[in-house]
mmCIF file of C-alpha atoms in Angstrom:
data_model
loop_
_atom_site.group_PDB
_atom_site.id
_atom_site.type_symbol
_atom_site.label_atom_id
_atom_site.label_comp_id
_atom_site.label_asym_id
_atom_site.label_seq_id
_atom_site.Cartn_x
_atom_site.Cartn_y
_atom_site.Cartn_z
ATOM 1 C CA ALA A 1 5.171 -107.302 -5.471
ATOM 2 C CA GLN A 2 2.792 -104.406 -5.595
ATOM 3 C CA SER A 3 4.240 -100.943 -5.900
ATOM 4 C CA VAL A 4 3.025 -97.380 -6.027
ATOM 5 C CA THR A 5 4.619 -94.617 -8.046
ATOM 6 C CA GLN A 6 4.087 -90.928 -7.598
ATOM 7 C CA PRO A 7 6.093 -89.495 -10.503
ATOM 8 C CA ASP A 8 6.193 -85.931 -9.222
ATOM 9 C CA ILE A 9 8.291 -85.284 -6.141
ATOM 10 C CA HIS A 10 7.401 -81.597 -5.974
ATOM 11 C CA ILE A 11 4.685 -79.540 -7.678
ATOM 12 C CA THR A 12 4.138 -75.793 -7.493
ATOM 13 C CA VAL A 13 0.848 -74.169 -8.446
ATOM 14 C CA SER A 14 -0.676 -70.748 -8.045
ATOM 15 C CA GLU A 15 -3.590 -70.232 -5.720
ATOM 16 C CA GLY A 16 -6.826 -70.682 -7.639
ATOM 17 C CA ALA A 17 -5.249 -72.893 -10.288
ATOM 18 C CA SER A 18 -6.312 -76.472 -10.867
ATOM 19 C CA LEU A 19 -4.304 -79.374 -9.529
ATOM 20 C CA GLU A 20 -3.675 -82.951 -10.580
ATOM 21 C CA LEU A 21 -1.375 -85.281 -8.647
ATOM 22 C CA ARG A 22 -0.465 -88.519 -10.342
ATOM 23 C CA CYS A 23 -0.436 -92.015 -8.881
ATOM 24 C CA ASN A 24 0.276 -95.249 -10.715
ATOM 25 C CA TYR A 25 0.272 -98.708 -9.231
ATOM 26 C CA SER A 26 1.588 -102.064 -10.237
ATOM 27 C CA TYR A 27 -0.668 -104.910 -9.193
ATOM 28 C CA GLY A 28 -2.396 -107.810 -10.918
ATOM 29 C CA ALA A 29 -5.887 -107.195 -9.623
ATOM 30 C CA THR A 30 -7.638 -103.927 -8.893
ATOM 31 C CA PRO A 31 -6.405 -102.920 -5.459
ATOM 32 C CA TYR A 32 -7.938 -100.703 -2.831
ATOM 33 C CA LEU A 33 -6.695 -97.157 -3.364
ATOM 34 C CA PHE A 34 -6.222 -94.302 -0.928
ATOM 35 C CA TRP A 35 -5.031 -90.706 -0.907
ATOM 36 C CA TYR A 36 -3.691 -89.154 2.291
ATOM 37 C CA VAL A 37 -2.477 -85.624 3.039
ATOM 38 C CA GLN A 38 0.206 -84.654 5.541
ATOM 39 C CA SER A 39 0.876 -81.139 6.801
ATOM 40 C CA PRO A 40 4.432 -80.461 8.029
ATOM 41 C CA GLY A 41 5.180 -82.265 11.287
ATOM 42 C CA GLN A 42 1.729 -83.833 11.417
ATOM 43 C CA GLY A 43 0.163 -87.233 10.906
ATOM 44 C CA LEU A 44 -1.645 -88.371 7.770
ATOM 45 C CA GLN A 45 -5.258 -87.483 7.103
ATOM 46 C CA LEU A 46 -7.395 -89.569 4.766
ATOM 47 C CA LEU A 47 -8.679 -87.559 1.789
ATOM 48 C CA LEU A 48 -10.561 -90.288 -0.058
ATOM 49 C CA LYS A 49 -10.539 -93.971 -0.940
ATOM 50 C CA TYR A 50 -11.692 -96.267 -3.726
ATOM 51 C CA PHE A 51 -12.826 -99.830 -3.123
ATOM 52 C CA SER A 52 -15.270 -100.461 -5.979
ATOM 53 C CA GLY A 53 -18.128 -98.907 -7.942
ATOM 54 C CA ASP A 54 -18.091 -95.410 -9.398
ATOM 55 C CA THR A 55 -14.588 -94.682 -10.608
ATOM 56 C CA LEU A 56 -14.822 -90.997 -9.708
ATOM 57 C CA VAL A 57 -14.493 -90.621 -5.966
ATOM 58 C CA GLN A 58 -15.257 -87.495 -3.981
ATOM 59 C CA GLY A 59 -13.281 -86.719 -0.862
ATOM 60 C CA ILE A 60 -12.886 -84.062 1.764
ATOM 61 C CA LYS A 61 -11.606 -80.509 1.217
ATOM 62 C CA GLY A 62 -12.927 -80.433 -2.361
ATOM 63 C CA PHE A 63 -10.651 -83.192 -3.666
ATOM 64 C CA GLU A 64 -11.640 -85.940 -6.053
ATOM 65 C CA ALA A 65 -9.813 -88.850 -7.656
ATOM 66 C CA GLU A 66 -10.485 -90.961 -10.697
ATOM 67 C CA PHE A 67 -9.625 -94.627 -10.979
ATOM 68 C CA LYS A 68 -8.589 -95.676 -14.485
ATOM 69 C CA ARG A 69 -8.099 -99.407 -14.740
ATOM 70 C CA SER A 70 -6.593 -99.275 -18.219
ATOM 71 C CA GLN A 71 -3.874 -96.916 -17.043
ATOM 72 C CA SER A 72 -3.428 -98.398 -13.529
ATOM 73 C CA SER A 73 -3.820 -94.886 -12.223
ATOM 74 C CA PHE A 74 -5.633 -93.102 -9.422
ATOM 75 C CA ASN A 75 -4.950 -89.401 -9.919
ATOM 76 C CA LEU A 76 -6.009 -86.792 -7.391
ATOM 77 C CA ARG A 77 -7.584 -83.547 -8.585
ATOM 78 C CA LYS A 78 -8.851 -80.272 -7.274
ATOM 79 C CA PRO A 79 -10.371 -77.571 -9.507
ATOM 80 C CA SER A 80 -9.129 -74.574 -7.506
ATOM 81 C CA VAL A 81 -6.258 -74.800 -5.046
ATOM 82 C CA HIS A 82 -6.213 -72.836 -1.796
ATOM 83 C CA TRP A 83 -3.059 -71.780 0.057
ATOM 84 C CA SER A 84 -4.037 -74.154 2.882
ATOM 85 C CA ASP A 85 -3.669 -77.104 0.495
ATOM 86 C CA ALA A 86 0.114 -76.792 0.674
ATOM 87 C CA ALA A 87 1.206 -80.126 2.123
ATOM 88 C CA GLU A 88 2.566 -83.509 1.114
ATOM 89 C CA TYR A 89 0.236 -85.991 -0.546
ATOM 90 C CA PHE A 90 0.566 -89.751 -0.424
ATOM 91 C CA CYS A 91 -1.089 -92.359 -2.581
ATOM 92 C CA ALA A 92 -1.449 -95.830 -1.028
ATOM 93 C CA VAL A 93 -2.503 -99.228 -2.332
ATOM 94 C CA ALA A 94 -3.726 -102.388 -0.608
ATOM 95 C CA PRO A 95 -4.618 -105.807 -2.021
ATOM 96 C CA PRO A 96 -8.347 -106.440 -2.581
ATOM 97 C CA GLN A 97 -8.345 -109.782 -0.815
ATOM 98 C CA GLY A 98 -7.511 -108.223 2.482
ATOM 99 C CA GLY A 99 -4.477 -107.574 4.572
ATOM 100 C CA SER A 100 -4.330 -104.013 5.782
ATOM 101 C CA GLU A 101 -0.753 -104.667 6.834
ATOM 102 C CA LYS A 102 0.042 -104.886 3.149
ATOM 103 C CA LEU A 103 -0.781 -101.224 2.540
ATOM 104 C CA VAL A 104 1.969 -99.773 0.359
ATOM 105 C CA PHE A 105 2.632 -96.052 0.192
ATOM 106 C CA GLY A 106 4.081 -93.977 -2.589
ATOM 107 C CA LYS A 107 6.964 -91.674 -1.749
ATOM 108 C CA GLY A 108 4.774 -88.600 -1.766
ATOM 109 C CA THR A 109 4.315 -85.400 -3.746
ATOM 110 C CA LYS A 110 5.013 -82.129 -2.018
ATOM 111 C CA LEU A 111 2.662 -79.341 -3.073
ATOM 112 C CA THR A 112 3.661 -75.683 -2.868
ATOM 113 C CA VAL A 113 1.011 -73.023 -3.453
ATOM 114 C CA ASN A 114 2.081 -69.586 -4.627
ATOM 115 C CA PRO A 115 -0.076 -66.575 -3.723
ATOM 116 C CA ASP B 1 -13.402 -86.980 20.642
ATOM 117 C CA GLY B 2 -12.166 -90.284 19.319
ATOM 118 C CA GLY B 3 -8.689 -90.450 17.954
ATOM 119 C CA ILE B 4 -5.113 -91.561 18.213
ATOM 120 C CA THR B 5 -2.610 -89.882 20.497
ATOM 121 C CA GLN B 6 1.143 -90.211 20.343
ATOM 122 C CA SER B 7 3.566 -88.958 22.908
ATOM 123 C CA PRO B 8 5.895 -87.283 23.143
ATOM 124 C CA LYS B 9 5.808 -85.129 20.012
ATOM 125 C CA TYR B 10 9.587 -84.676 20.096
ATOM 126 C CA LEU B 11 12.055 -87.077 21.643
ATOM 127 C CA PHE B 12 15.807 -86.868 21.962
ATOM 128 C CA ARG B 13 17.977 -89.823 22.794
ATOM 129 C CA LYS B 14 21.654 -90.494 23.225
ATOM 130 C CA GLU B 15 23.254 -93.254 21.234
ATOM 131 C CA GLY B 16 23.075 -96.591 23.001
ATOM 132 C CA GLN B 17 19.848 -95.854 24.841
ATOM 133 C CA ASN B 18 16.516 -97.556 24.372
ATOM 134 C CA VAL B 19 13.469 -95.315 24.098
ATOM 135 C CA THR B 20 9.737 -96.042 24.086
ATOM 136 C CA LEU B 21 7.169 -94.194 21.995
ATOM 137 C CA SER B 22 3.591 -94.182 23.182
ATOM 138 C CA CYS B 23 0.496 -94.758 21.027
ATOM 139 C CA GLU B 24 -3.045 -94.806 22.416
ATOM 140 C CA GLN B 25 -6.367 -94.996 20.554
ATOM 141 C CA ASN B 26 -9.946 -94.691 21.775
ATOM 142 C CA LEU B 27 -11.569 -95.662 18.475
ATOM 143 C CA ASN B 28 -12.153 -99.247 19.606
ATOM 144 C CA HIS B 29 -10.073 -100.411 16.650
ATOM 145 C CA ASP B 30 -8.716 -103.943 16.615
ATOM 146 C CA ALA B 31 -5.589 -103.351 14.561
ATOM 147 C CA MET B 32 -2.688 -101.028 15.228
ATOM 148 C CA TYR B 33 0.418 -100.237 13.201
ATOM 149 C CA TRP B 34 3.762 -98.492 13.521
ATOM 150 C CA TYR B 35 5.395 -96.785 10.557
ATOM 151 C CA ARG B 36 8.675 -95.041 10.075
ATOM 152 C CA GLN B 37 8.872 -92.025 7.772
ATOM 153 C CA ASP B 38 12.097 -90.657 6.336
ATOM 154 C CA PRO B 39 12.296 -87.713 3.902
ATOM 155 C CA GLY B 40 11.568 -88.826 0.361
ATOM 156 C CA GLN B 41 10.937 -92.431 1.433
ATOM 157 C CA GLY B 42 7.242 -92.588 2.110
ATOM 158 C CA LEU B 43 6.067 -94.756 5.004
ATOM 159 C CA ARG B 44 7.531 -98.130 5.900
ATOM 160 C CA LEU B 45 5.810 -100.621 8.189
ATOM 161 C CA ILE B 46 7.701 -101.589 11.360
ATOM 162 C CA TYR B 47 5.203 -103.747 13.292
ATOM 163 C CA TYR B 48 1.489 -104.366 13.353
ATOM 164 C CA SER B 49 -0.968 -106.009 15.707
ATOM 165 C CA GLN B 50 -4.433 -107.337 14.923
ATOM 166 C CA ILE B 51 -5.355 -108.479 18.409
ATOM 167 C CA VAL B 52 -4.255 -108.082 21.988
ATOM 168 C CA ASN B 53 -1.138 -110.070 22.906
ATOM 169 C CA ASP B 54 -0.282 -110.704 19.270
ATOM 170 C CA PHE B 55 1.864 -108.732 16.841
ATOM 171 C CA GLN B 56 3.769 -109.307 13.626
ATOM 172 C CA LYS B 57 6.914 -107.896 12.079
ATOM 173 C CA GLY B 58 6.602 -105.534 9.179
ATOM 174 C CA ASP B 59 9.164 -104.688 6.546
ATOM 175 C CA ILE B 60 11.743 -103.023 8.806
ATOM 176 C CA ALA B 61 11.348 -104.588 12.278
ATOM 177 C CA GLU B 62 15.055 -104.976 13.085
ATOM 178 C CA GLY B 63 16.066 -102.876 16.082
ATOM 179 C CA TYR B 64 12.476 -102.329 17.221
ATOM 180 C CA SER B 65 10.141 -104.085 19.652
ATOM 181 C CA VAL B 66 6.464 -103.708 20.546
ATOM 182 C CA SER B 67 3.859 -104.973 22.976
ATOM 183 C CA ARG B 68 0.050 -105.124 22.874
ATOM 184 C CA GLU B 69 -1.215 -105.752 26.386
ATOM 185 C CA LYS B 70 -4.315 -103.630 25.939
ATOM 186 C CA LYS B 71 -6.522 -103.008 22.932
ATOM 187 C CA GLU B 72 -6.024 -99.257 23.261
ATOM 188 C CA SER B 73 -2.251 -99.200 23.528
ATOM 189 C CA PHE B 74 0.606 -100.219 21.214
ATOM 190 C CA PRO B 75 3.960 -98.843 22.452
ATOM 191 C CA LEU B 76 7.063 -99.018 20.278
ATOM 192 C CA THR B 77 10.557 -99.391 21.733
ATOM 193 C CA VAL B 78 13.477 -98.239 19.634
ATOM 194 C CA THR B 79 16.435 -100.226 20.863
ATOM 195 C CA SER B 80 20.132 -99.469 20.696
ATOM 196 C CA ALA B 81 20.361 -102.111 17.972
ATOM 197 C CA GLN B 82 18.556 -99.809 15.528
ATOM 198 C CA LYS B 83 21.421 -98.372 13.506
ATOM 199 C CA ASN B 84 19.729 -95.243 12.234
ATOM 200 C CA PRO B 85 16.798 -94.414 14.514
ATOM 201 C CA THR B 86 16.429 -90.703 13.764
ATOM 202 C CA ALA B 87 13.089 -90.448 11.959
ATOM 203 C CA PHE B 88 9.432 -89.503 12.229
ATOM 204 C CA TYR B 89 7.337 -92.325 13.698
ATOM 205 C CA LEU B 90 3.639 -92.686 12.962
ATOM 206 C CA CYS B 91 1.113 -94.896 14.691
ATOM 207 C CA ALA B 92 -2.118 -95.924 12.971
ATOM 208 C CA SER B 93 -5.166 -98.032 13.721
ATOM 209 C CA SER B 94 -8.002 -99.666 11.805
ATOM 210 C CA ILE B 95 -11.122 -101.749 12.298
ATOM 211 C CA LEU B 96 -10.674 -105.304 11.082
ATOM 212 C CA LEU B 97 -13.606 -105.719 8.738
ATOM 213 C CA GLY B 98 -12.430 -109.106 7.519
ATOM 214 C CA ILE B 99 -13.267 -108.192 3.962
ATOM 215 C CA GLY B 100 -10.734 -106.295 1.946
ATOM 216 C CA ALA B 101 -8.406 -103.608 3.198
ATOM 217 C CA ASP B 102 -9.362 -101.491 6.157
ATOM 218 C CA THR B 103 -8.900 -97.757 6.275
ATOM 219 C CA GLN B 104 -6.031 -96.765 8.513
ATOM 220 C CA TYR B 105 -6.241 -93.664 10.683
ATOM 221 C CA PHE B 106 -3.077 -91.969 11.861
ATOM 222 C CA GLY B 107 -1.815 -90.269 14.970
ATOM 223 C CA PRO B 108 0.120 -86.968 14.921
ATOM 224 C CA GLY B 109 3.539 -88.645 15.054
ATOM 225 C CA THR B 110 6.679 -88.546 17.191
ATOM 226 C CA ARG B 111 9.938 -87.130 15.884
ATOM 227 C CA LEU B 112 12.882 -89.009 17.347
ATOM 228 C CA THR B 113 16.355 -87.528 17.164
ATOM 229 C CA VAL B 114 19.442 -89.426 18.266
ATOM 230 C CA LEU B 115 22.210 -87.174 19.503
#
């Protein structure tokens, strides 16, 4: 069964510092990959997604993610974090042959931003 | 503006009572989903529907029921059989492209507390 691992439960960075959130998946074929962000008490907002093609994906709010097949990873990055980026981030994976109901979420990484 | 609305935002229920959570979308999406979110657990799929008058159980359907009488609406009933219903409930929708995984878009959520 496919699974998604976000190794870091909680990360703290200073405002203006760079950020990398890790995501690893376990699946035979290259899946579809997503990153979502959730502010406290809110729904999830899609940051970016990877289906195929260029392995470096640009998203909203200045985020990007890089798909590395050899490492089964899809890490999220931002060069300079803003205080408004404080939220919880979820990586999600779906099989390439279809089946949106098979979307599997990681357990999330909570980001704290220090002034 | 197109989007997904969930109501109410907060809901309190006494043990032994059924309660229904509303989810409406005006995105003209075919598929709709209900997820449950618990702290540190990520999102778990309760039910999904790909077409009107049809729905399928997800990973944790026990104690829940749904209906899909209209394309725009997918209400979730939390029954008294659900042993631990206190959680944050998220509704999502997606277009069914038929090729690969569809991007899911989320509503703002309903927090249910059982007293």
